[in-house]
Coordinates of N, CA and C in Angstrom, one line a residue:
M121 N 50.3 66.3 165.5 CA 49.7 66.2 166.8 C 48.5 65.1 166.6
L122 N 48.2 64.3 167.4 CA 47.0 63.5 167.5 C 46.2 63.6 168.6
F123 N 45.2 63.7 168.4 CA 44.1 63.9 169.4 C 42.9 62.5 169.6
E124 N 42.5 62.4 170.4 CA 41.3 61.3 170.6 C 40.2 61.9 171.6
K125 N 38.7 61.8 171.0 CA 37.8 62.2 171.6 C 37.3 61.0 172.5
S126 N 37.0 61.0 173.7 CA 36.3 60.1 174.2 C 35.3 60.5 175.6
G127 N 34.3 59.7 175.9 CA 33.4 60.2 176.6 C 34.2 59.7 178.3
P128 N 33.3 59.7 179.3 CA 33.6 59.1 180.6 C 33.5 57.5 180.2
M129 N 34.2 57.1 181.1 CA 34.3 55.5 181.0 C 34.1 54.8 182.6
I130 N 33.1 54.1 182.1 CA 32.4 53.5 183.3 C 32.6 51.8 183.0
S131 N 33.8 51.4 183.8 CA 33.9 49.9 183.2 C 33.1 48.7 183.9
P132 N 32.2 48.2 182.9 CA 31.2 47.1 183.9 C 32.4 45.9 184.0
I133 N 31.3 44.9 184.5 CA 32.2 43.7 184.4 C 31.5 42.8 183.4
V134 N 32.5 42.2 182.2 CA 32.3 41.9 180.9 C 32.8 40.5 181.0
Y135 N 32.0 39.5 180.8 CA 32.4 38.0 180.7 C 33.1 37.6 179.6
T136 N 34.2 36.8 179.3 CA 34.8 36.6 178.2 C 34.3 35.5 177.7
N137 N 34.0 35.5 176.4 CA 33.8 33.9 175.7 C 34.9 33.2 175.7
T138 N 34.7 31.6 175.6 CA 35.7 31.0 175.6 C 36.7 30.8 174.2
A139 N 36.2 31.6 173.2 CA 36.9 31.6 171.7 C 38.3 32.6 172.3
L140 N 37.9 33.7 172.8 CA 38.9 34.5 173.2 C 39.6 34.0 174.3
L141 N 39.5 33.7 175.3 CA 40.3 33.1 176.4 C 41.1 32.3 175.8
S142 N 40.8 31.0 174.9 CA 41.7 29.8 174.3 C 42.7 30.4 173.3
M143 N 42.5 31.8 173.1 CA 43.7 32.2 172.1 C 44.9 32.6 173.0
Y144 N 44.9 32.5 174.3 CA 46.1 32.8 175.4 C 46.6 31.7 175.8
D145 N 47.9 32.0 176.2 CA 48.5 30.5 176.9 C 48.6 31.0 178.2
P146 N 48.0 30.4 179.2 CA 47.5 31.0 180.3 C 48.7 31.2 181.4
V147 N 49.7 30.3 181.2 CA 50.7 30.2 181.8 C 51.8 31.0 181.4
A148 N 52.3 31.3 180.1 CA 53.4 31.9 179.4 C 53.0 33.6 179.1
D149 N 51.7 33.5 178.7 CA 51.2 34.9 178.2 C 50.8 35.7 179.3
L150 N 51.7 36.8 179.4 CA 51.6 37.7 180.5 C 50.2 38.6 180.6
R151 N 49.6 38.3 179.3 CA 48.2 39.4 179.0 C 47.3 38.4 179.8
F152 N 47.4 37.6 179.9 CA 46.2 36.5 180.6 C 45.8 37.0 182.0
K153 N 47.0 37.2 182.7 CA 46.5 37.7 184.0 C 46.3 39.1 184.2
T154 N 46.6 39.8 183.2 CA 46.5 41.2 183.3 C 45.2 41.7 182.8
Y155 N 44.6 40.9 181.6 CA 43.5 41.0 180.9 C 42.3 40.2 181.8
F156 N 42.4 39.3 182.3 CA 41.2 38.2 182.8 C 41.5 38.2 184.1
F157 N 40.4 38.0 184.9 CA 40.1 37.6 186.3 C 39.1 36.6 186.4
N158 N 39.4 35.4 187.0 CA 38.5 34.5 187.6 C 37.6 34.7 188.4
D159 N 35.9 34.7 188.2 CA 35.4 35.0 189.2 C 35.1 34.2 190.4
K160 N 36.0 33.4 190.4 CA 36.0 32.2 191.8 C 36.3 32.9 193.0
A161 N 37.0 33.9 192.9 CA 37.4 34.7 193.7 C 36.4 35.3 194.5
F162 N 35.4 35.6 194.0 CA 33.8 35.9 194.4 C 32.9 35.0 194.7
G163 N 33.4 33.7 194.7 CA 32.5 32.8 195.2 C 31.7 32.5 193.9
Q164 N 31.8 32.8 192.7 CA 31.0 32.4 191.4 C 31.9 31.5 190.7
N165 N 30.9 30.8 189.8 CA 31.8 29.9 188.7 C 31.2 30.4 187.4
F166 N 31.1 31.5 187.0 CA 30.6 31.8 185.6 C 32.1 31.6 184.5
G167 N 33.0 31.9 185.0 CA 34.3 31.8 184.3 C 35.1 33.5 184.4
Y168 N 35.7 33.8 183.5 CA 36.7 34.8 183.2 C 36.1 36.3 182.8
F169 N 36.3 37.1 183.6 CA 35.8 38.6 182.9 C 37.0 39.6 182.8
S170 N 36.8 40.4 182.1 CA 37.7 41.7 182.0 C 38.1 42.3 183.3
N171 N 39.4 42.3 183.2 CA 40.0 42.9 184.5 C 39.8 44.5 184.5
E172 N 39.2 45.1 183.4 CA 38.9 46.5 183.2 C 37.9 47.0 184.5
W173 N 37.2 46.1 185.1 CA 36.2 46.3 185.9 C 37.1 46.8 187.2
S174 N 38.1 47.0 187.3 CA 39.0 47.1 188.6 C 38.7 48.5 188.8
G175 N 38.2 49.4 188.1 CA 38.1 50.9 188.5 C 39.1 51.7 187.4
R176 N 40.3 51.2 187.1 CA 41.0 51.8 186.3 C 40.9 52.4 184.9
S177 N 41.1 53.4 184.3 CA 40.8 53.8 183.1 C 41.3 53.1 181.9
A178 N 40.6 52.7 180.9 CA 41.1 52.2 179.9 C 42.0 52.9 179.2
A179 N 43.1 52.4 178.6 CA 43.9 53.1 177.6 C 43.2 53.9 176.6
K180 N 43.6 55.1 176.3 CA 43.0 55.6 175.5 C 43.9 56.1 174.4
G181 N 43.8 56.6 173.3 CA 44.6 56.8 171.7 C 45.2 55.6 171.5
I182 N 46.1 55.7 170.6 CA 47.0 55.1 169.9 C 48.1 54.5 170.6
S183 N 48.6 53.5 170.6 CA 49.8 53.1 171.7 C 50.8 52.3 170.9
V184 N 52.1 52.2 171.4 CA 53.2 51.2 170.6 C 52.8 50.1 170.4
P185 N 52.3 49.3 170.9 CA 51.6 47.9 170.3 C 50.7 47.9 169.4
E186 N 50.0 48.8 169.4 CA 48.8 48.9 168.2 C 49.6 49.5 167.1
T187 N 50.7 50.5 167.1 CA 51.5 50.7 166.2 C 52.1 49.7 165.1
Y188 N 52.7 48.7 166.1 CA 53.2 47.6 165.5 C 52.6 46.8 164.8
L189 N 51.2 46.7 165.6 CA 50.0 45.8 164.8 C 49.7 46.1 163.5
I190 N 49.5 47.6 163.4 CA 49.4 48.4 162.3 C 50.4 48.2 161.1
R191 N 51.6 48.2 161.7 CA 52.7 48.3 160.8 C 52.7 46.8 160.2
A192 N 52.6 45.9 161.3 CA 52.6 44.2 160.9 C 51.8 43.8 159.8
E193 N 50.4 44.5 159.9 CA 49.3 44.4 158.9 C 49.8 44.9 157.6
A194 N 50.2 45.9 157.6 CA 50.6 46.8 156.4 C 51.2 45.6 155.4
H195 N 52.6 45.3 156.2 CA 53.5 44.7 155.8 C 53.0 43.1 155.0
A196 N 52.2 42.7 155.9 CA 51.3 41.3 155.7 C 50.7 41.3 154.4
R197 N 50.1 42.4 154.5 CA 49.2 42.9 153.0 C 49.9 43.4 151.9
L198 N 51.2 43.8 152.1 CA 52.1 44.1 151.0 C 52.9 42.8 150.6
G199 N 52.8 41.7 151.1 CA 53.6 40.6 150.9 C 54.7 40.7 151.6
H200 N 55.0 41.2 152.4 CA 56.1 40.8 153.3 C 56.3 40.5 154.7
A201 N 55.9 39.1 154.4 CA 55.9 38.1 155.7 C 56.8 38.1 156.9
A202 N 58.2 38.3 156.4 CA 59.3 38.4 157.3 C 59.3 39.4 158.1
E203 N 58.8 40.8 157.4 CA 58.9 42.0 158.1 C 57.6 41.9 159.2
A204 N 56.8 41.8 158.6 CA 55.3 41.3 159.7 C 55.6 40.5 160.8
M205 N 56.5 39.5 160.4 CA 56.6 38.5 161.8 C 57.7 39.0 162.7
Q206 N 58.4 40.3 162.0 CA 59.3 40.7 162.9 C 59.0 41.5 164.0
D207 N 57.8 42.1 163.6 CA 56.9 43.3 164.3 C 55.9 42.6 165.4
I208 N 55.5 41.4 164.9 CA 54.6 40.6 165.7 C 55.9 39.9 166.9
N209 N 56.7 39.6 166.7 CA 57.6 39.0 167.6 C 58.3 39.9 168.6
T210 N 58.4 41.4 167.9 CA 58.9 42.3 168.9 C 57.9 42.4 170.0
L211 N 56.5 42.5 169.6 CA 55.6 42.8 170.6 C 55.7 41.6 171.5
R212 N 55.6 40.2 170.8 CA 55.4 39.4 171.7 C 56.6 39.1 172.6
A213 N 57.8 39.4 172.6 CA 59.1 39.3 173.3 C 58.5 40.0 174.5
N214 N 57.8 41.2 174.7 CA 57.5 41.8 176.0 C 56.3 41.3 176.6
R215 N 55.5 40.2 175.9 CA 54.3 39.7 176.4 C 54.2 38.3 177.1
Y216 N 55.2 37.6 176.8 CA 55.7 36.5 177.8 C 56.7 36.4 178.3
K217 N 56.2 35.4 179.3 CA 57.3 35.4 180.7 C 58.8 34.8 179.9
L218 N 59.8 35.3 180.8 CA 61.2 35.0 179.8 C 61.2 33.5 180.2
G219 N 62.2 33.1 179.0 CA 62.4 31.8 179.1 C 61.3 31.2 178.2
T220 N 60.1 31.7 178.0 CA 59.1 31.0 177.3 C 59.5 31.0 175.7
A221 N 58.6 29.9 174.8 CA 58.6 30.1 173.6 C 57.3 31.2 172.9
Y222 N 57.8 32.2 172.3 CA 56.9 33.3 171.8 C 57.0 33.6 170.6
M223 N 58.1 33.3 169.6 CA 58.1 33.6 168.5 C 57.3 32.7 167.4
L224 N 57.2 33.6 166.6 CA 55.9 33.0 165.4 C 56.7 33.1 164.0
S225 N 56.4 32.2 163.0 CA 56.9 32.4 161.7 C 55.7 32.3 160.8
A226 N 55.9 32.4 160.0 CA 55.3 32.3 158.4 C 55.5 32.2 157.2
A227 N 55.0 31.0 156.5 CA 55.5 30.7 155.1 C 55.1 31.8 154.1
D228 N 54.0 32.3 154.3 CA 53.9 33.3 153.4 C 53.0 34.5 153.8
A229 N 52.5 35.2 153.0 CA 51.8 36.5 153.4 C 50.5 36.3 154.2
A230 N 49.7 35.4 153.4 CA 48.4 35.1 153.9 C 48.7 34.6 155.3
E231 N 49.5 33.6 155.7 CA 49.7 33.1 156.7 C 49.9 34.3 157.8
A232 N 50.6 35.2 157.4 CA 51.4 36.1 158.4 C 50.1 37.1 158.5
L233 N 49.4 37.2 157.4 CA 47.9 38.4 157.9 C 47.3 37.7 159.1
S234 N 47.1 36.3 158.7 CA 46.5 35.5 159.8 C 47.2 35.5 161.2
L235 N 47.9 35.6 161.2 CA 48.8 35.5 162.7 C 49.0 36.9 163.2
V236 N 48.9 38.0 162.3 CA 48.7 39.2 162.9 C 47.3 39.5 163.2
K237 N 46.1 39.2 162.6 CA 44.9 39.1 163.2 C 44.8 38.7 164.5
A238 N 45.2 37.4 164.8 CA 44.9 36.7 165.9 C 45.9 37.4 166.9
E239 N 47.0 37.9 166.6 CA 47.7 38.7 167.8 C 46.8 40.2 167.9
R240 N 46.5 40.5 167.1 CA 45.6 41.9 167.2 C 44.7 41.6 168.1
R241 N 43.6 40.6 168.0 CA 42.9 40.1 168.7 C 43.1 40.2 170.4
R242 N 44.6 39.4 170.8 CA 44.9 39.1 171.8 C 45.2 40.5 172.4
E243 N 46.1 41.3 171.7 CA 46.7 42.5 172.2 C 45.8 43.5 172.4
M244 N 44.6 43.7 171.8 CA 43.7 44.8 171.7 C 42.4 44.3 172.4
A245 N 42.4 43.1 172.9 CA 40.9 43.1 173.8 C 40.8 43.8 174.8
F246 N 39.3 44.2 174.7 CA 38.7 45.3 175.5 C 39.1 46.7 175.5
R247 N 39.8 46.9 174.2 CA 40.3 48.2 174.2 C 39.5 49.0 173.1
G248 N 38.3 48.6 172.6 CA 37.3 49.1 171.9 C 37.8 49.2 170.4
S249 N 38.6 48.4 169.9 CA 38.8 48.2 168.4 C 38.3 47.1 167.6
R250 N 37.3 46.2 168.5 CA 37.2 45.0 167.8 C 36.1 45.3 166.6
W251 N 34.9 46.1 167.1 CA 34.0 46.2 166.0 C 34.8 46.9 164.9
F252 N 35.7 47.8 164.9 CA 36.1 48.4 163.8 C 36.9 47.1 162.7
D253 N 37.5 46.1 163.9 CA 38.4 45.2 163.1 C 37.4 44.0 162.2
I254 N 36.3 43.9 163.0 CA 35.6 43.0 162.3 C 34.8 43.6 161.2
R255 N 34.5 44.9 161.1 CA 34.0 45.5 160.1 C 35.0 45.4 158.7
R256 N 36.3 46.0 159.3 CA 37.4 46.0 158.2 C 37.8 44.7 157.6
Y257 N 37.9 43.4 158.4 CA 37.9 42.3 158.2 C 36.8 41.2 157.1
N258 N 35.6 41.7 157.4 CA 34.4 41.2 156.8 C 34.4 41.8 155.5
M259 N 34.8 43.1 155.2 CA 34.5 44.3 153.9 C 35.7 43.7 153.2
F260 N 37.0 43.9 153.7 CA 38.2 43.3 152.8 C 39.0 42.3 152.5
D261 N 38.5 41.5 153.6 CA 39.3 40.2 153.5 C 38.1 38.9 153.5
N262 N 36.7 39.4 153.4 CA 35.6 38.5 153.3 C 35.6 37.3 154.2
D263 N 35.9 37.8 155.8 CA 36.5 36.8 156.9 C 35.0 36.3 157.3
N264 N 33.8 36.8 157.2 CA 32.5 36.5 157.1 C 32.5 36.2 158.9
I265 N 32.8 37.2 159.9 CA 32.9 37.1 161.3 C 31.5 37.0 161.6
T266 N 30.8 36.4 162.1 CA 29.3 36.5 162.8 C 29.4 36.9 164.2
V267 N 28.9 37.9 164.8 CA 29.1 38.4 166.3 C 27.8 37.5 166.9
T268 N 28.0 36.9 168.0 CA 26.6 36.1 168.6 C 26.5 36.1 170.0
H269 N 25.9 36.8 170.7 CA 25.7 36.5 172.2 C 24.8 35.9 172.7
A270 N 25.2 35.0 173.5 CA 24.2 34.3 174.2 C 23.8 35.0 175.5
L271 N 22.3 35.0 175.7 CA 21.8 36.0 176.9 C 20.8 34.9 177.3
P272 N 20.2 35.1 178.7 CA 19.3 34.1 179.1 C 18.1 34.1 178.2
D273 N 17.7 35.4 177.7 CA 16.3 35.4 177.0 C 16.5 34.7 175.4
G274 N 17.8 34.2 175.0 CA 18.2 33.8 173.8 C 19.5 34.0 173.1
N275 N 19.8 33.6 172.1 CA 20.9 33.8 171.3 C 20.7 35.2 170.0
F276 N 21.5 35.8 170.2 CA 21.5 37.0 169.3 C 22.3 37.4 168.4
S277 N 22.6 37.2 167.1 CA 23.4 37.4 166.3 C 23.5 38.7 165.2
L278 N 24.6 38.9 165.0 CA 25.0 40.2 164.2 C 25.8 39.4 162.9
P279 N 25.0 39.0 161.8 CA 25.6 38.7 160.4 C 26.6 39.7 159.8
P280 N 27.7 39.1 159.0 CA 28.7 40.2 158.5 C 28.0 41.2 157.6
N281 N 28.6 42.1 157.7 CA 28.1 43.3 156.7 C 26.8 43.7 157.1
S282 N 26.2 43.3 158.1 CA 24.9 43.5 158.7 C 24.8 45.3 158.7
N283 N 23.6 45.9 157.8 CA 23.2 47.3 158.1 C 23.2 47.6 159.7
R284 N 22.4 46.5 160.5 CA 22.8 46.7 161.9 C 24.0 47.0 162.7
T285 N 24.9 47.1 161.8 CA 26.3 47.5 162.4 C 26.8 49.1 162.4
V286 N 25.8 49.5 162.1 CA 26.2 51.1 161.8 C 24.9 51.7 162.4
L287 N 25.1 53.1 162.9 CA 24.1 53.9 163.3 C 23.6 54.9 162.3
P288 N 22.2 55.3 162.4 CA 21.8 56.3 161.4 C 22.7 57.7 161.9
I289 N 22.9 58.5 160.6 CA 23.3 59.8 160.8 C 22.7 60.7 161.3
G290 N 22.7 61.7 162.0 CA 21.6 62.9 162.6 C 21.5 63.2 161.3
R291 N 19.9 64.0 161.3 CA 19.2 64.7 160.2 C 20.5 65.9 160.1
K292 N 20.6 66.7 161.2 CA 20.9 68.0 161.1 C 22.6 67.8 160.6
Y293 N 23.2 66.8 160.6 CA 24.3 66.7 159.8 C 24.4 66.5 158.4
I294 N 23.2 65.8 158.0 CA 23.1 65.7 156.5 C 22.8 66.9 156.1
A295 N 21.8 67.5 157.1 CA 21.3 69.3 156.5 C 22.5 69.8 155.9
M296 N 23.5 69.8 157.1 CA 24.6 70.9 156.9 C 25.5 70.5 155.8
N297 N 25.4 69.2 155.7 CA 26.4 68.7 154.6 C 25.7 67.7 153.5
P298 N 25.0 68.1 152.6 CA 24.2 67.4 151.6 C 24.7 66.2 150.9
E299 N 26.1 66.4 150.8 CA 27.0 65.5 150.1 C 27.2 64.2 150.9
I300 N 26.4 64.1 152.2 CA 26.6 63.0 152.6 C 25.2 62.3 152.7
T301 N 25.2 60.9 152.7 CA 24.0 59.9 152.6 C 23.7 59.3 153.7
Q302 N 22.6 59.0 154.0 CA 22.2 58.2 155.2 C 22.5 56.9 155.3
N303 N 23.3 56.5 156.1 CA 23.5 55.0 156.2 C 22.4 54.1 156.2
P304 N 22.4 53.0 155.1 CA 21.6 52.2 155.0 C 20.7 51.1 156.1
R305 N 19.5 51.4 156.4 CA 19.0 50.7 157.5 C 18.1 49.3 156.9

């Protein structure tokens, strides 16, 4: 049995950066209209924001699409490019308009892994897994992903593998479990 613990969800309006938007085919990829909303409908012109603001609860727990992505990544990491692409294309078959091209292919496992990561980024947008993916890709694949946010009072960046990506462990938990060491600060 699989359980997930989550707190109450209040979905704020989150604007999407152009790097993420550019990963989608806005005409053929059905996720584009599902995940994003243009603020011009409200008389604004800042761009697209997450459609999660609409008051719906975000998906909780593991899903079938995420399971396909996990298996595709495992296949790619084990050198089975064809199997990885089969999983990705099964997922994409249900994400694109009928009659549009959606099939991907990879020449080798490295290309398959790159395609899996991109598909995971598209599929899991606003689902709360990006932080974990960035940490994993930076640690195991040396992807060197830097997170940068441009705000009115300046740009703020979080470099790869920064100690600022983890919170300190509560003292009471360390006291109860002396084998746990504090996260570096």
